[in-house]
PDB file of C-alpha atoms in Angstrom:
ATOM      1  CA  ASP A 207       0.000   0.000   0.000  1.00  0.00           C
ATOM      2  CA  ILE A 208       1.398   3.413  -0.993  1.00  0.00           C
ATOM      3  CA  LYS A 209       0.398   4.878   2.382  1.00  0.00           C
ATOM      4  CA  LEU A 210       2.746   2.464   4.138  1.00  0.00           C
ATOM      5  CA  PHE A 211       5.659   3.414   1.917  1.00  0.00           C
ATOM      6  CA  ASN A 212       4.939   7.115   2.444  1.00  0.00           C
ATOM      7  CA  ALA A 213       4.681   6.596   6.217  1.00  0.00           C
ATOM      8  CA  VAL A 214       8.200   5.151   6.248  1.00  0.00           C
ATOM      9  CA  ILE A 215       9.498   7.970   4.018  1.00  0.00           C
ATOM     10  CA  ASP A 216       7.813  10.605   6.185  1.00  0.00           C
ATOM     11  CA  THR A 217       9.273   9.030   9.332  1.00  0.00           C
ATOM     12  CA  TRP A 218      12.744   9.324   7.833  1.00  0.00           C
ATOM     13  CA  ALA A 219      12.046  12.969   6.974  1.00  0.00           C
ATOM     14  CA  LYS A 220      10.976  13.736  10.522  1.00  0.00           C
ATOM     15  CA  SER A 221      14.042  11.997  11.962  1.00  0.00           C
ATOM     16  CA  ARG A 222      16.319  14.794  10.662  1.00  0.00           C
ATOM     17  CA  ARG A 223      19.142  12.262  10.578  1.00  0.00           C
ATOM     18  CA  ARG A 224      22.012  12.644   8.131  1.00  0.00           C
ATOM     19  CA  GLU A 225      21.034   9.443   6.301  1.00  0.00           C
ATOM     20  CA  ALA A 226      17.331  10.418   6.077  1.00  0.00           C
ATOM     21  CA  GLY A 227      17.479  11.527   2.453  1.00  0.00           C
ATOM     22  CA  THR A 228      19.347   8.436   1.337  1.00  0.00           C
ATOM     23  CA  LYS A 229      16.955   6.140   3.204  1.00  0.00           C
ATOM     24  CA  ALA A 230      13.829   7.947   1.976  1.00  0.00           C
ATOM     25  CA  GLU A 231      15.060   7.840  -1.603  1.00  0.00           C
ATOM     26  CA  MET A 232      15.817   4.128  -1.213  1.00  0.00           C
ATOM     27  CA  TRP A 233      12.177   3.592  -0.216  1.00  0.00           C
ATOM     28  CA  LEU A 234      11.015   5.665  -3.186  1.00  0.00           C
ATOM     29  CA  LYS A 235      13.060   3.517  -5.572  1.00  0.00           C
ATOM     30  CA  ARG A 236      11.692   0.408  -3.896  1.00  0.00           C
ATOM     31  CA  LEU A 237       8.142   1.708  -4.395  1.00  0.00           C
ATOM     32  CA  GLU A 238       8.826   2.534  -8.059  1.00  0.00           C
ATOM     33  CA  LYS A 239      10.299  -0.923  -8.624  1.00  0.00           C
ATOM     34  CA  GLU A 240       7.406  -2.675  -6.879  1.00  0.00           C
ATOM     35  CA  ALA A 241       4.797  -0.676  -8.813  1.00  0.00           C
ATOM     36  CA  GLY A 242       6.534  -1.575 -12.072  1.00  0.00           C
ATOM     37  CA  ARG A 243       6.943  -5.220 -11.119  1.00  0.00           C
ATOM     38  CA  ILE A 244       3.290  -5.856 -10.342  1.00  0.00           C
ATOM     39  CA  GLY A 245       1.884  -3.183 -12.672  1.00  0.00           C
ATOM     40  CA  ASP A 246      -0.277  -1.656  -9.968  1.00  0.00           C
ATOM     41  CA  GLU A 247      -1.297   1.932 -10.850  1.00  0.00           C
ATOM     42  CA  GLU A 248      -2.257   2.615  -7.251  1.00  0.00           C
ATOM     43  CA  LEU A 249       1.279   1.825  -6.101  1.00  0.00           C
ATOM     44  CA  ARG A 250       2.940   4.356  -8.399  1.00  0.00           C
ATOM     45  CA  PRO A 251       4.489   7.215  -6.414  1.00  0.00           C
ATOM     46  CA  THR A 252       2.519  10.437  -6.182  1.00  0.00           C
ATOM     47  CA  THR A 253       3.400  14.082  -5.683  1.00  0.00           C
ATOM     48  CA  VAL A 254       3.089  13.559  -1.927  1.00  0.00           C
ATOM     49  CA  VAL A 255       5.582  10.684  -1.942  1.00  0.00           C
ATOM     50  CA  TYR A 256       8.158  12.549  -4.038  1.00  0.00           C
ATOM     51  CA  THR A 257       7.773  15.697  -1.944  1.00  0.00           C
ATOM     52  CA  SER A 258       8.200  13.657   1.249  1.00  0.00           C
ATOM     53  CA  VAL A 259      11.514  12.351  -0.103  1.00  0.00           C
ATOM     54  CA  MET A 260      12.536  15.917  -0.943  1.00  0.00           C
ATOM     55  CA  ASP A 261      11.628  16.903   2.617  1.00  0.00           C
ATOM     56  CA  ALA A 262      13.785  14.082   4.004  1.00  0.00           C
ATOM     57  CA  TRP A 263      16.755  15.393   2.033  1.00  0.00           C
ATOM     58  CA  ALA A 264      16.004  18.983   3.069  1.00  0.00           C
ATOM     59  CA  LYS A 265      15.951  18.109   6.766  1.00  0.00           C
ATOM     60  CA  SER A 266      18.915  15.737   6.660  1.00  0.00           C
ATOM     61  CA  GLY A 267      21.625  18.368   6.875  1.00  0.00           C
ATOM     62  CA  ASP A 268      23.486  16.508   4.135  1.00  0.00           C
ATOM     63  CA  PRO A 269      25.714  18.982   2.279  1.00  0.00           C
ATOM     64  CA  GLU A 270      24.543  17.532  -1.060  1.00  0.00           C
ATOM     65  CA  ALA A 271      20.839  17.803  -0.165  1.00  0.00           C
ATOM     66  CA  PRO A 272      20.036  20.667  -2.571  1.00  0.00           C
ATOM     67  CA  GLU A 273      21.293  18.714  -5.578  1.00  0.00           C
ATOM     68  CA  HIS A 274      19.322  15.626  -4.530  1.00  0.00           C
ATOM     69  CA  VAL A 275      16.163  17.688  -4.053  1.00  0.00           C
ATOM     70  CA  GLU A 276      16.565  19.320  -7.466  1.00  0.00           C
ATOM     71  CA  ALA A 277      17.148  15.909  -9.072  1.00  0.00           C
ATOM     72  CA  ILE A 278      13.902  14.621  -7.543  1.00  0.00           C
ATOM     73  CA  LEU A 279      12.027  17.726  -8.699  1.00  0.00           C
ATOM     74  CA  ASP A 280      13.461  17.152 -12.190  1.00  0.00           C
ATOM     75  CA  ARG A 281      12.237  13.529 -12.118  1.00  0.00           C
ATOM     76  CA  MET A 282       8.781  14.714 -11.126  1.00  0.00           C
ATOM     77  CA  LEU A 283       8.681  17.292 -13.907  1.00  0.00           C
ATOM     78  CA  LYS A 284       9.830  14.777 -16.527  1.00  0.00           C
ATOM     79  CA  ARG A 285       7.301  12.186 -15.433  1.00  0.00           C
ATOM     80  CA  TYR A 286       4.509  14.755 -15.293  1.00  0.00           C
ATOM     81  CA  GLU A 287       5.352  16.146 -18.719  1.00  0.00           C
ATOM     82  CA  ALA A 288       5.448  12.555 -20.055  1.00  0.00           C
ATOM     83  CA  GLY A 289       1.817  12.215 -18.975  1.00  0.00           C
ATOM     84  CA  ASP A 290       1.961  10.937 -15.381  1.00  0.00           C
ATOM     85  CA  LYS A 291      -0.549  13.280 -13.708  1.00  0.00           C
ATOM     86  CA  ARG A 292       0.032  11.614 -10.300  1.00  0.00           C
ATOM     87  CA  VAL A 293       3.402  13.366  -9.942  1.00  0.00           C
ATOM     88  CA  ARG A 294       2.492  16.948 -10.852  1.00  0.00           C
ATOM     89  CA  PRO A 295       4.838  19.083  -8.748  1.00  0.00           C
ATOM     90  CA  ASP A 296       2.885  21.402  -6.486  1.00  0.00           C
ATOM     91  CA  LEU A 297       3.751  24.571  -4.604  1.00  0.00           C
ATOM     92  CA  THR A 298       5.055  22.536  -1.664  1.00  0.00           C
ATOM     93  CA  SER A 299       7.406  20.609  -3.982  1.00  0.00           C
ATOM     94  CA  PHE A 300       8.933  23.787  -5.361  1.00  0.00           C
ATOM     95  CA  ASN A 301       9.016  25.533  -1.962  1.00  0.00           C
ATOM     96  CA  THR A 302      10.856  22.531  -0.525  1.00  0.00           C
ATOM     97  CA  ALA A 303      13.496  22.915  -3.230  1.00  0.00           C
ATOM     98  CA  ILE A 304      13.809  26.640  -2.524  1.00  0.00           C
ATOM     99  CA  ASN A 305      14.017  26.060   1.242  1.00  0.00           C
ATOM    100  CA  THR A 306      16.671  23.389   0.818  1.00  0.00           C
ATOM    101  CA  TRP A 307      18.910  25.966  -0.827  1.00  0.00           C
ATOM    102  CA  ALA A 308      18.233  28.402   2.029  1.00  0.00           C
ATOM    103  CA  MET A 309      19.215  25.769   4.589  1.00  0.00           C
ATOM    104  CA  SER A 310      22.448  24.996   2.735  1.00  0.00           C
ATOM    105  CA  HIS A 311      24.096  28.343   3.666  1.00  0.00           C
ATOM    106  CA  ARG A 312      26.107  28.115   0.449  1.00  0.00           C
ATOM    107  CA  LYS A 313      27.404  31.195  -1.300  1.00  0.00           C
ATOM    108  CA  ASN A 314      25.353  30.302  -4.401  1.00  0.00           C
ATOM    109  CA  ALA A 315      22.224  29.483  -2.384  1.00  0.00           C
ATOM    110  CA  GLY A 316      20.473  32.774  -3.102  1.00  0.00           C
ATOM    111  CA  ALA A 317      20.971  32.499  -6.835  1.00  0.00           C
ATOM    112  CA  ARG A 318      19.956  28.824  -6.896  1.00  0.00           C
ATOM    113  CA  ALA A 319      16.860  29.492  -4.776  1.00  0.00           C
ATOM    114  CA  GLU A 320      15.943  32.356  -7.074  1.00  0.00           C
ATOM    115  CA  ASP A 321      16.381  30.033 -10.081  1.00  0.00           C
ATOM    116  CA  ALA A 322      13.971  27.554  -8.461  1.00  0.00           C
ATOM    117  CA  LEU A 323      11.481  30.387  -7.852  1.00  0.00           C
ATOM    118  CA  GLU A 324      11.650  31.400 -11.519  1.00  0.00           C
ATOM    119  CA  ARG A 325      11.241  27.773 -12.546  1.00  0.00           C
ATOM    120  CA  LEU A 326       8.105  27.551 -10.390  1.00  0.00           C
ATOM    121  CA  ASP A 327       6.693  30.743 -11.882  1.00  0.00           C
ATOM    122  CA  GLU A 328       7.337  29.538 -15.449  1.00  0.00           C
ATOM    123  CA  PHE A 329       5.796  26.122 -14.707  1.00  0.00           C
ATOM    124  CA  ALA A 330       2.675  27.788 -13.301  1.00  0.00           C
ATOM    125  CA  LYS A 331       2.400  30.201 -16.230  1.00  0.00           C
ATOM    126  CA  ARG A 332       2.743  27.398 -18.801  1.00  0.00           C
ATOM    127  CA  ARG A 333      -0.055  25.539 -17.044  1.00  0.00           C
ATOM    128  CA  GLY A 334      -2.195  28.651 -16.559  1.00  0.00           C
ATOM    129  CA  ASP A 335      -2.445  27.654 -12.906  1.00  0.00           C
ATOM    130  CA  VAL A 336      -2.777  30.700 -10.654  1.00  0.00           C
ATOM    131  CA  GLU A 337      -2.785  28.521  -7.519  1.00  0.00           C
ATOM    132  CA  LEU A 338       0.658  27.189  -8.428  1.00  0.00           C
ATOM    133  CA  ARG A 339       2.251  30.633  -8.747  1.00  0.00           C
ATOM    134  CA  PRO A 340       4.880  31.529  -6.123  1.00  0.00           C
ATOM    135  CA  ASP A 341       3.473  32.824  -2.846  1.00  0.00           C
ATOM    136  CA  THR A 342       4.816  34.778   0.104  1.00  0.00           C
ATOM    137  CA  ILE A 343       6.397  31.601   1.482  1.00  0.00           C
ATOM    138  CA  SER A 344       8.259  31.080  -1.811  1.00  0.00           C
ATOM    139  CA  TYR A 345       9.626  34.620  -1.862  1.00  0.00           C
ATOM    140  CA  ASN A 346      10.512  34.585   1.847  1.00  0.00           C
ATOM    141  CA  ALA A 347      12.488  31.364   1.341  1.00  0.00           C
ATOM    142  CA  VAL A 348      14.456  33.021  -1.471  1.00  0.00           C
ATOM    143  CA  LEU A 349      15.111  36.028   0.767  1.00  0.00           C
ATOM    144  CA  ASP A 350      16.286  33.637   3.490  1.00  0.00           C
ATOM    145  CA  ALA A 351      18.620  31.907   1.028  1.00  0.00           C
ATOM    146  CA  TRP A 352      20.162  35.238   0.027  1.00  0.00           C
ATOM    147  CA  ALA A 353      20.487  36.306   3.682  1.00  0.00           C
ATOM    148  CA  LYS A 354      22.300  33.098   4.639  1.00  0.00           C
ATOM    149  CA  SER A 355      24.475  32.930   1.529  1.00  0.00           C
ATOM    150  CA  GLY A 356      27.146  35.441   2.471  1.00  0.00           C
ATOM    151  CA  ASP A 357      27.135  36.521  -1.176  1.00  0.00           C
ATOM    152  CA  PRO A 358      28.208  40.164  -1.529  1.00  0.00           C
ATOM    153  CA  ALA A 359      25.264  40.746  -3.919  1.00  0.00           C
ATOM    154  CA  ALA A 360      22.731  39.493  -1.348  1.00  0.00           C
ATOM    155  CA  PRO A 361      21.487  42.886  -0.062  1.00  0.00           C
ATOM    156  CA  GLU A 362      20.748  44.194  -3.558  1.00  0.00           C
ATOM    157  CA  ARG A 363      19.075  40.924  -4.605  1.00  0.00           C
ATOM    158  CA  ALA A 364      16.935  40.993  -1.449  1.00  0.00           C
ATOM    159  CA  GLU A 365      15.861  44.562  -2.179  1.00  0.00           C
ATOM    160  CA  ALA A 366      14.988  43.674  -5.774  1.00  0.00           C
ATOM    161  CA  ILE A 367      12.918  40.691  -4.639  1.00  0.00           C
ATOM    162  CA  VAL A 368      10.958  42.738  -2.087  1.00  0.00           C
ATOM    163  CA  ILE A 369      10.345  45.484  -4.660  1.00  0.00           C
ATOM    164  CA  HIS A 370       9.091  42.820  -7.080  1.00  0.00           C
ATOM    165  CA  MET A 371       6.800  41.351  -4.401  1.00  0.00           C
ATOM    166  CA  VAL A 372       5.324  44.768  -3.619  1.00  0.00           C
ATOM    167  CA  LYS A 373       4.772  45.376  -7.338  1.00  0.00           C
ATOM    168  CA  LEU A 374       3.002  42.028  -7.742  1.00  0.00           C
ATOM    169  CA  PHE A 375       0.873  42.699  -4.672  1.00  0.00           C
ATOM    170  CA  ASP A 376      -0.014  46.211  -5.885  1.00  0.00           C
ATOM    171  CA  GLU A 377      -1.083  44.645  -9.203  1.00  0.00           C
ATOM    172  CA  GLY A 378      -3.565  42.462  -7.303  1.00  0.00           C
ATOM    173  CA  ASN A 379      -1.595  39.308  -6.559  1.00  0.00           C
ATOM    174  CA  VAL A 380      -2.654  38.770  -2.940  1.00  0.00           C
ATOM    175  CA  ARG A 381      -0.634  35.518  -2.789  1.00  0.00           C
ATOM    176  CA  VAL A 382       2.593  37.529  -2.453  1.00  0.00           C
ATOM    177  CA  LYS A 383       1.578  39.970   0.231  1.00  0.00           C
ATOM    178  CA  PRO A 384       4.836  41.127   1.840  1.00  0.00           C
ATOM    179  CA  ASP A 385       4.846  40.245   5.530  1.00  0.00           C
TER     180      ASP A 385
END
């Protein structure tokens, strides 16, 4: 049952242990293999399962977590665009990727988080899905990534992001209300 697999994956995510991402991804691969082996549609991983694995990586503290999270998001996007509607990345999927960069404290974290934000916005626009557009949480995570990056350009990028948020809000996008 997919709920059992996701329960194990979610437990690894909540453990915050260094090996959590590796273990959660192992369970994801096991689920994918089992679904393929028996041909059970109901056992195929869903958005929730993939995002739970991303969350396990994000909370693991593993220095390579951002790359693993982006790779999982890429897998989701490829599968979705190939017709698998069960793995349509949602706002939580993208926000997890953005947050993982913020938690990495890397010098390139701000730029990479901002790239993920732009990717989310483009994905939502292509789908015509207003509910999938970046929200205040998305923008705040990018601001957090810039703040923690130590990049000399961080203050100017943060200002530009806030100005953009205010502009979007003034144009009627209540999802990006600056807080």
